[in-house]
Coordinates of C-alpha atoms (C1' of nucleotides) in Angstrom, one line a residue:
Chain A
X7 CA -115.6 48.7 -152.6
X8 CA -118.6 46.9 -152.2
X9 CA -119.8 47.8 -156.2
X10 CA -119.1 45.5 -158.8
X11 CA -118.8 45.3 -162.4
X12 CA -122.0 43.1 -162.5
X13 CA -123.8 45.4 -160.0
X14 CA -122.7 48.7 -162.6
X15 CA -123.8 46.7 -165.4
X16 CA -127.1 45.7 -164.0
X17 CA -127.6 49.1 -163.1
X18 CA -126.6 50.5 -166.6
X19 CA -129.2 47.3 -168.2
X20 CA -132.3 48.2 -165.7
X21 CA -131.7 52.1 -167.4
X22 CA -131.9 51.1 -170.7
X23 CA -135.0 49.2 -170.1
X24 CA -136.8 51.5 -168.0
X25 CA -135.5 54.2 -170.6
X26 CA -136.8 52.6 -173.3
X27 CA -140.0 51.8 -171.5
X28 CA -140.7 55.4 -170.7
X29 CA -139.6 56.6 -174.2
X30 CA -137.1 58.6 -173.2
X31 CA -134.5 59.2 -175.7
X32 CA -130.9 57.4 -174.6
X33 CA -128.5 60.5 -174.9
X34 CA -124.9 60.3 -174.6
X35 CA -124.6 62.7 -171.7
X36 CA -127.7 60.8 -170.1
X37 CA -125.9 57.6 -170.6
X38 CA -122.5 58.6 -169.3
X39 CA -124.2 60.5 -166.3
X40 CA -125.8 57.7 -165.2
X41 CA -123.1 55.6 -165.3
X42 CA -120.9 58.0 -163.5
X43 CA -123.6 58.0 -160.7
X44 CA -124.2 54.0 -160.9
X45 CA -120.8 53.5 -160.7
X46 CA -120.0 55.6 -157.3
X47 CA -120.4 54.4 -153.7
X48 CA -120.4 57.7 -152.9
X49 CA -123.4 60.1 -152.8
X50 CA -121.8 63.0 -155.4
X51 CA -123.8 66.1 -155.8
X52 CA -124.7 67.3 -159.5
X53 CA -121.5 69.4 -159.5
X54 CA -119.0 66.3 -158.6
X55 CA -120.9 64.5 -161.2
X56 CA -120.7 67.4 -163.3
X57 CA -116.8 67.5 -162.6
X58 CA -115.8 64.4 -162.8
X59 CA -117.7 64.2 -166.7
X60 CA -116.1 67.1 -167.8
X61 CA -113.3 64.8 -168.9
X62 CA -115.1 62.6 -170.6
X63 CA -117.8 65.0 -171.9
X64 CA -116.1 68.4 -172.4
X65 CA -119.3 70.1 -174.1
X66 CA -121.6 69.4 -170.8
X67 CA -123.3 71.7 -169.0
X68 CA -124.3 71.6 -165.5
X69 CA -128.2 72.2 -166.1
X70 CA -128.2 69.2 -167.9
X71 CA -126.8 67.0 -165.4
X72 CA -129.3 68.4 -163.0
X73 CA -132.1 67.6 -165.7
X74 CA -131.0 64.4 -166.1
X75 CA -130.8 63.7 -162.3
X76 CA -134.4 65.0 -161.9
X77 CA -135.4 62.3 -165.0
X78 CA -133.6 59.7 -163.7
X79 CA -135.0 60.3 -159.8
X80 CA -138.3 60.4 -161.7
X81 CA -137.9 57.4 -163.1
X82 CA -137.1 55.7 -159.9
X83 CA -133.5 54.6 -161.1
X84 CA -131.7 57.0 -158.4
X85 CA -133.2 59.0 -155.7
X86 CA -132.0 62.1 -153.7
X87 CA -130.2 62.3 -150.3
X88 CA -131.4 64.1 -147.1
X89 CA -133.3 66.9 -147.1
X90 CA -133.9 68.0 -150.6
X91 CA -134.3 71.4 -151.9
X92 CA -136.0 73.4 -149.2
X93 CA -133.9 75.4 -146.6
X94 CA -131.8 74.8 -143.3
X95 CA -133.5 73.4 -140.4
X96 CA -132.9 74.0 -136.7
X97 CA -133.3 72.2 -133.8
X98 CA -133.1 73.4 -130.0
X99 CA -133.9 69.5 -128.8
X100 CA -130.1 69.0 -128.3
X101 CA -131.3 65.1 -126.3
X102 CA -130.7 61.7 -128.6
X103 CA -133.6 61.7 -130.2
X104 CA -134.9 60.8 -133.8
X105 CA -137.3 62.0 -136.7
X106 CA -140.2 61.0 -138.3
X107 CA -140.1 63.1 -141.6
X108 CA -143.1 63.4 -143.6
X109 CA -142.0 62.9 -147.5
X110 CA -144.6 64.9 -148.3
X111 CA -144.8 68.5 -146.5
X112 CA -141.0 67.9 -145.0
X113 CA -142.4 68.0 -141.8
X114 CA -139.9 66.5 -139.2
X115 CA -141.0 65.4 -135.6
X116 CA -139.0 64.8 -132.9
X117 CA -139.5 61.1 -131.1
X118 CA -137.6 59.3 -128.4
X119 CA -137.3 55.9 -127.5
X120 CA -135.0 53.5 -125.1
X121 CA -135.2 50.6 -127.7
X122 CA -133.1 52.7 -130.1
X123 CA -130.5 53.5 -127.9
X124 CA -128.0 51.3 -128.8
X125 CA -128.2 50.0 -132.0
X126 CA -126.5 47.4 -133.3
X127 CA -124.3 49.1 -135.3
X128 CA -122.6 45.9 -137.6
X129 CA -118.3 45.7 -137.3
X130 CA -117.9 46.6 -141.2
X131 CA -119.4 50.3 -140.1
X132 CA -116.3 50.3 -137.8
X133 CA -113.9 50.3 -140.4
X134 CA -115.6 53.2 -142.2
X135 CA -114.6 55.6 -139.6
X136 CA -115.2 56.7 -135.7
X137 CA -119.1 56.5 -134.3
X138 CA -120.2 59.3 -132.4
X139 CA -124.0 58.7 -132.6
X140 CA -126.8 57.1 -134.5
X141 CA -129.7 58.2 -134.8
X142 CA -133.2 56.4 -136.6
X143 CA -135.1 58.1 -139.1
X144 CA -138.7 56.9 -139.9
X145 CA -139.9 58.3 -143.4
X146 CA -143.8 58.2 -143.9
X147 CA -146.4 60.6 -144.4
X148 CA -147.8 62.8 -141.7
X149 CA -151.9 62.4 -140.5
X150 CA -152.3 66.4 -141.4
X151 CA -151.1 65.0 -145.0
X152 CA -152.7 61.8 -145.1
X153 CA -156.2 63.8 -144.7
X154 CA -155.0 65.9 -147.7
X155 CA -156.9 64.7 -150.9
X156 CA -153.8 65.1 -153.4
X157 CA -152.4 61.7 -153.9
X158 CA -149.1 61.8 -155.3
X159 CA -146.5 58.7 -153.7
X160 CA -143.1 60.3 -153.7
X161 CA -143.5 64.4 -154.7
X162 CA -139.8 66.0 -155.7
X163 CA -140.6 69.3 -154.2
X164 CA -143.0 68.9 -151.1
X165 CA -143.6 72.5 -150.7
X166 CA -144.2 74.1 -153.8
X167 CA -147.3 76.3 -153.9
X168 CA -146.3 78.3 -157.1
X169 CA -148.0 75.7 -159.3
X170 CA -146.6 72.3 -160.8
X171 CA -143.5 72.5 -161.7
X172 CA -141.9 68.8 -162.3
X173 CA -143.4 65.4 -162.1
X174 CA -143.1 61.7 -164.1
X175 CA -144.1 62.7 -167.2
Chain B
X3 CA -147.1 68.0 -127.2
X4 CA -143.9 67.4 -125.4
X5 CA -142.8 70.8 -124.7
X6 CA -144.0 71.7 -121.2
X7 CA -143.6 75.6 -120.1
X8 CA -140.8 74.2 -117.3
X9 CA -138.9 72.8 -120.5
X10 CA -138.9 76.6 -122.4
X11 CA -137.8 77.9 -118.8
X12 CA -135.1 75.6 -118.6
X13 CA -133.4 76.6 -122.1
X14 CA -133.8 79.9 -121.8
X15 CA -131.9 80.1 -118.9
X16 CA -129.4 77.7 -120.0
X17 CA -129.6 80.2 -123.0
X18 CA -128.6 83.2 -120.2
X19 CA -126.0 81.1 -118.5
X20 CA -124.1 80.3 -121.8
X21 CA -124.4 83.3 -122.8
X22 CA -122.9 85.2 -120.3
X23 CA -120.2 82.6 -120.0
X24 CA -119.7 83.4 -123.8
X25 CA -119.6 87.1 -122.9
X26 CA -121.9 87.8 -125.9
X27 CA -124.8 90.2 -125.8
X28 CA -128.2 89.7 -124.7
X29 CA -130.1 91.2 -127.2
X30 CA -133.5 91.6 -127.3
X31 CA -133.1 89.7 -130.9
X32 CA -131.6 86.8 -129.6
X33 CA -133.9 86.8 -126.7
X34 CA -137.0 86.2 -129.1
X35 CA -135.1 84.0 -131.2
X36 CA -133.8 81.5 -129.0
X37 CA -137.2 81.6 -127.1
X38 CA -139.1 81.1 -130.3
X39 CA -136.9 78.2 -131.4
X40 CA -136.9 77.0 -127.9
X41 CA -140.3 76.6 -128.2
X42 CA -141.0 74.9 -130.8
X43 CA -141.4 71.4 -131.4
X44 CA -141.2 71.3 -135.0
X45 CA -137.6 72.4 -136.4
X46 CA -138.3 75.7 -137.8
X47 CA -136.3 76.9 -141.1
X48 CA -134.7 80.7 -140.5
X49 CA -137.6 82.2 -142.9
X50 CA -140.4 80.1 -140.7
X51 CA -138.8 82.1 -137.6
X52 CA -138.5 85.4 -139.0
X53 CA -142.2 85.4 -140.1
X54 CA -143.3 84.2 -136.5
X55 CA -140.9 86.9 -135.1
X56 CA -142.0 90.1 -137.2
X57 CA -145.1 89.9 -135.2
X58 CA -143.0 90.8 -132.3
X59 CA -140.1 92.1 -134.1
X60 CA -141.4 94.2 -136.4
X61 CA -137.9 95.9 -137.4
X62 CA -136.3 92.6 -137.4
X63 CA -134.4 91.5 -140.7
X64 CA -133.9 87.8 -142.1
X65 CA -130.1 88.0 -141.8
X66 CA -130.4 88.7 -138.2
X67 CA -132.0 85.6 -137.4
X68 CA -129.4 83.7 -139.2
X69 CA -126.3 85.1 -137.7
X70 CA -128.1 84.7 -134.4
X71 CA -129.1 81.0 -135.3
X72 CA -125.6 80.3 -136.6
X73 CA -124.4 82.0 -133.2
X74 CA -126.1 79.7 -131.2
X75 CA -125.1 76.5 -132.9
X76 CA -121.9 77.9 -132.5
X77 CA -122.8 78.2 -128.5
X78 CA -124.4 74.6 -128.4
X79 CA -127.4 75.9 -128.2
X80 CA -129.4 74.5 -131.2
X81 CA -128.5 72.3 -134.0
X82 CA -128.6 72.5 -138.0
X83 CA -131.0 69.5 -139.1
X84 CA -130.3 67.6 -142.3
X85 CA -127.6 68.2 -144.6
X86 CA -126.6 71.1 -143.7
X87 CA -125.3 74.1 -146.5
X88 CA -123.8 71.9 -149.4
X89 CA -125.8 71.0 -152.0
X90 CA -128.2 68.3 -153.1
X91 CA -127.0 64.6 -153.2
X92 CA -128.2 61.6 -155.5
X93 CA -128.0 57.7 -154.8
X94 CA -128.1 55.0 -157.3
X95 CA -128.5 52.4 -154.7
X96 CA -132.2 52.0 -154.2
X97 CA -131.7 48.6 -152.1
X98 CA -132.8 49.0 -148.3
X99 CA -129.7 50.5 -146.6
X100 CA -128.5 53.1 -143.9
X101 CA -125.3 55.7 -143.6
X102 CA -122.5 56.6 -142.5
X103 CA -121.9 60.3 -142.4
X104 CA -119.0 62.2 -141.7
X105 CA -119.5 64.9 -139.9
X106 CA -116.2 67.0 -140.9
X107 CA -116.1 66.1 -144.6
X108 CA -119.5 65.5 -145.5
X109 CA -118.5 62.4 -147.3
X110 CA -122.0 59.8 -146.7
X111 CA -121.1 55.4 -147.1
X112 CA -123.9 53.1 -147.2
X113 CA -124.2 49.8 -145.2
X114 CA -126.9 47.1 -145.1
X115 CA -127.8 45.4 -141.8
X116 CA -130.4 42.7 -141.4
X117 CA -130.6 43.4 -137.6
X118 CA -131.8 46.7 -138.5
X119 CA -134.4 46.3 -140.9
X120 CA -137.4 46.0 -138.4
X121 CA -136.7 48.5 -135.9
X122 CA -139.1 48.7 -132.9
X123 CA -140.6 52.0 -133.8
X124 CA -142.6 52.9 -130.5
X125 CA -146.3 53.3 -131.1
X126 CA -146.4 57.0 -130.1
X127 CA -144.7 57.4 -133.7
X128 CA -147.4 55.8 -135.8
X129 CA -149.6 58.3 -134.6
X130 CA -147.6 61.0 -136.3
X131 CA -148.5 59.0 -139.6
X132 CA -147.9 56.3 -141.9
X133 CA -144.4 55.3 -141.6
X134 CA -143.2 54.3 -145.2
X135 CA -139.4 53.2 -144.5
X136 CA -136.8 53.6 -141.5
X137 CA -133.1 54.2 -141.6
X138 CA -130.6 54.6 -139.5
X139 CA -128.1 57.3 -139.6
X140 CA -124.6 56.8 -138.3
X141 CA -122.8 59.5 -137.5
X142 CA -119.3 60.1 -136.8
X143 CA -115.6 60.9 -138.7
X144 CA -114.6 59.2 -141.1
X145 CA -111.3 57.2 -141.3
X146 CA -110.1 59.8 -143.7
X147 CA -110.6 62.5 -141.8
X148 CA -109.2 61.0 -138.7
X149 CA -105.8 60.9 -140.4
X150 CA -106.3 64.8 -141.1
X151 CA -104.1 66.5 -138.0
X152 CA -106.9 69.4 -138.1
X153 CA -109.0 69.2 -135.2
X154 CA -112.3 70.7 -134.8
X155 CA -115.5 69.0 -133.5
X156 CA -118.2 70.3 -135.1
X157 CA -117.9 72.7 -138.4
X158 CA -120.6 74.6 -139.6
X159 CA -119.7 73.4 -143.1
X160 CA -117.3 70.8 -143.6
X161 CA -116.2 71.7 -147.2
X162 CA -115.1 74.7 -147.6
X163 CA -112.5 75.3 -150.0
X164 CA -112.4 79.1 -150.5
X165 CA -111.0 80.2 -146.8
X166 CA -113.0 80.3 -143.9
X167 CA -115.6 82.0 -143.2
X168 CA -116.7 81.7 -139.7
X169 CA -116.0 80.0 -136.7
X170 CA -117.3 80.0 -133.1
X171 CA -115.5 83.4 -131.9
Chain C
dC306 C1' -119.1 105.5 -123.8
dT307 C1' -117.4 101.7 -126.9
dG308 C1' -117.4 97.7 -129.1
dA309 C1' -120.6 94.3 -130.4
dC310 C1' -124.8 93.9 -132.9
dT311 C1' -128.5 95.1 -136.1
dG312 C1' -130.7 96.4 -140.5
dC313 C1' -130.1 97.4 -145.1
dA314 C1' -128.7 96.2 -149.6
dA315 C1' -126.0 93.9 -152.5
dA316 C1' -123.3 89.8 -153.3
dC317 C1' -123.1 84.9 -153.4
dC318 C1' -124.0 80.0 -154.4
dC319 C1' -126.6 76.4 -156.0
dT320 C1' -130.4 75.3 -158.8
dT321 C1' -133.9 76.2 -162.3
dT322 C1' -135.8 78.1 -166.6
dG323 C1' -136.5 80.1 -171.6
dC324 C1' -134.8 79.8 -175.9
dA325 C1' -132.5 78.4 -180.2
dG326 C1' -129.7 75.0 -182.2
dA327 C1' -128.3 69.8 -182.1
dC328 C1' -129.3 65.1 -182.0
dC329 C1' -131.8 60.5 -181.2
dG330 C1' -135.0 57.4 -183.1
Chain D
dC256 C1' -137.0 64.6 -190.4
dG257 C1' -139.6 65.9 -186.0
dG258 C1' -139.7 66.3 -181.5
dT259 C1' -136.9 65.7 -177.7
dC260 C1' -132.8 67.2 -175.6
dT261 C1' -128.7 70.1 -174.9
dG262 C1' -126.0 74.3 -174.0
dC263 C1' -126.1 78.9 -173.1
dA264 C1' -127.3 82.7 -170.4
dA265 C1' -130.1 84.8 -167.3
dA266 C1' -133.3 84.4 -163.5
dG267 C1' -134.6 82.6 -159.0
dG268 C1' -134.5 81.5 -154.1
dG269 C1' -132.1 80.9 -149.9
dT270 C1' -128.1 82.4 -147.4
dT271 C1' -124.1 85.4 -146.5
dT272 C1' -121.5 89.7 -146.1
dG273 C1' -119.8 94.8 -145.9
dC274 C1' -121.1 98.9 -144.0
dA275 C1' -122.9 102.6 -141.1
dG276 C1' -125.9 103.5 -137.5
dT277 C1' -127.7 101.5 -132.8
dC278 C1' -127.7 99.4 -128.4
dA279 C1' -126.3 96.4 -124.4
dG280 C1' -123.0 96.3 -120.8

DNA sequence: CTGACTGCAAACCCTTTGCAGACCG
DNA sequence: CGGTCTGCAAAGGGTTTGCAGTCAG
């Protein structure tokens, strides 16, 4: 809808330099699954993806396309969608309010404020489907974080205290 | 910080009211439950609650406190945080944008808006930390969905192929 | 008392990991 | 060719479910 063929192709151009920058070795099933992501306006999880390559890729296995995710978020060329791994969250603050989340313990606080009330929501939104709320979300790093002395910009896996598991090779 | 001893009080009877219109059991479970969700101003996981519980609870079991969390979402009590069950999700877009989510499918649409790159963020937020990025989160059903002739409000999991599994009794 | 509820254990789903063979560079 | 990468299968962690005993109303 709003992708083109110049925006896929930019997107598949970027990847190979970043690819080749990072030495990373330009696999068929990396290629195709980041073109299958590049190419979608929506947000697919790694077993649409997975799905939908089966076609073209009968031989692929679902690990990889998680592997390849995890590269390809690590090498900033796609990133992952609401909260990540970790588990179900509750909430018994039922007013309109929003979050700060902390990127880096997955700490979420609630905030409220009168100037977010009533966004302005832009017409094309409209079309997309009916608005029940909207609500901000303010991405940072918490002060009980910030006094932490591990510096590390954008960790997959906030929590993990089981020792290092993943990071940008 | 926000959560004054009058705010507890007034959920937990609202807790007692709906409950008894709901004609489900007061258990002494639930009690704790809600009052320990009620009481918190961070959004505890199920696990984070069941630890804080045991103390009291000692016999209590892990499963308990979710059927008794999903129980009360079902009442309107609390609220699931975040993408709720379904799995992970990756983006390709890395540009500044927000989303649309739909509610009943799950389904998540990007859209840019220059009005709402600088929100007003109140002070009392950057006190919680360093804000790295906000973005706002639209939420409502999709046009999609709204041709669907089911109608349901608010399910627990929008996707869910393989029969149902629960619904607010 | 009786049906709703709990605790237990096992199932379940999504995701990750160890290993041996396959392929890019 | 060598080291990276894939596919397989099995483990892992969080969540759900079936069942029999327990408890609120």
């Amino acid at each position: 809808m709003s992708l083109s063929k110049q925006d896929i192709a930019r997107r598949l151009s970027h990847f190979h330099a970043v690819a080749k920058a990072a030495g990373i070795k330009l696999t068929h099933q990396r290629l195709e699954i980041f073109r299958e992501i590049a190419s979608s306006i929506e947000h697919p999880s790694a077993e649409i993806l997975f799905n939908a390559l089966k076609l073209r890729l009968p031989t692929l296995s679902l690990d990889t396309v998680y592997r390849s995710l995890w590269l390809l978020n690590d090498l900033g060329l796609i990133m992952t969608l609401g909260a990540r791994r970790e588990s179900l969250r509750f909430d018994a603050n039922l007013e309109h309010h929003h979050h700060f989340v902390c990127t880096r313990c997955g700490r979420i606080r609630d905030f409220t404020s009168p100037q977010l009330t009533d966004l302005p929501i832009p017409d094309a939104v409209k079309e997309l489907g009916h608005i029940d709320s909207t609500h901000v979300e303010v991405r940072g790093i918490c002060t009980t974080c910030s006094k932490d002395p591990v510096e590390d910009s954008a960790p997959r896996n906030p929590k993990q205290p089981k020792g290092e598991k993943r990071s940008r090779s």
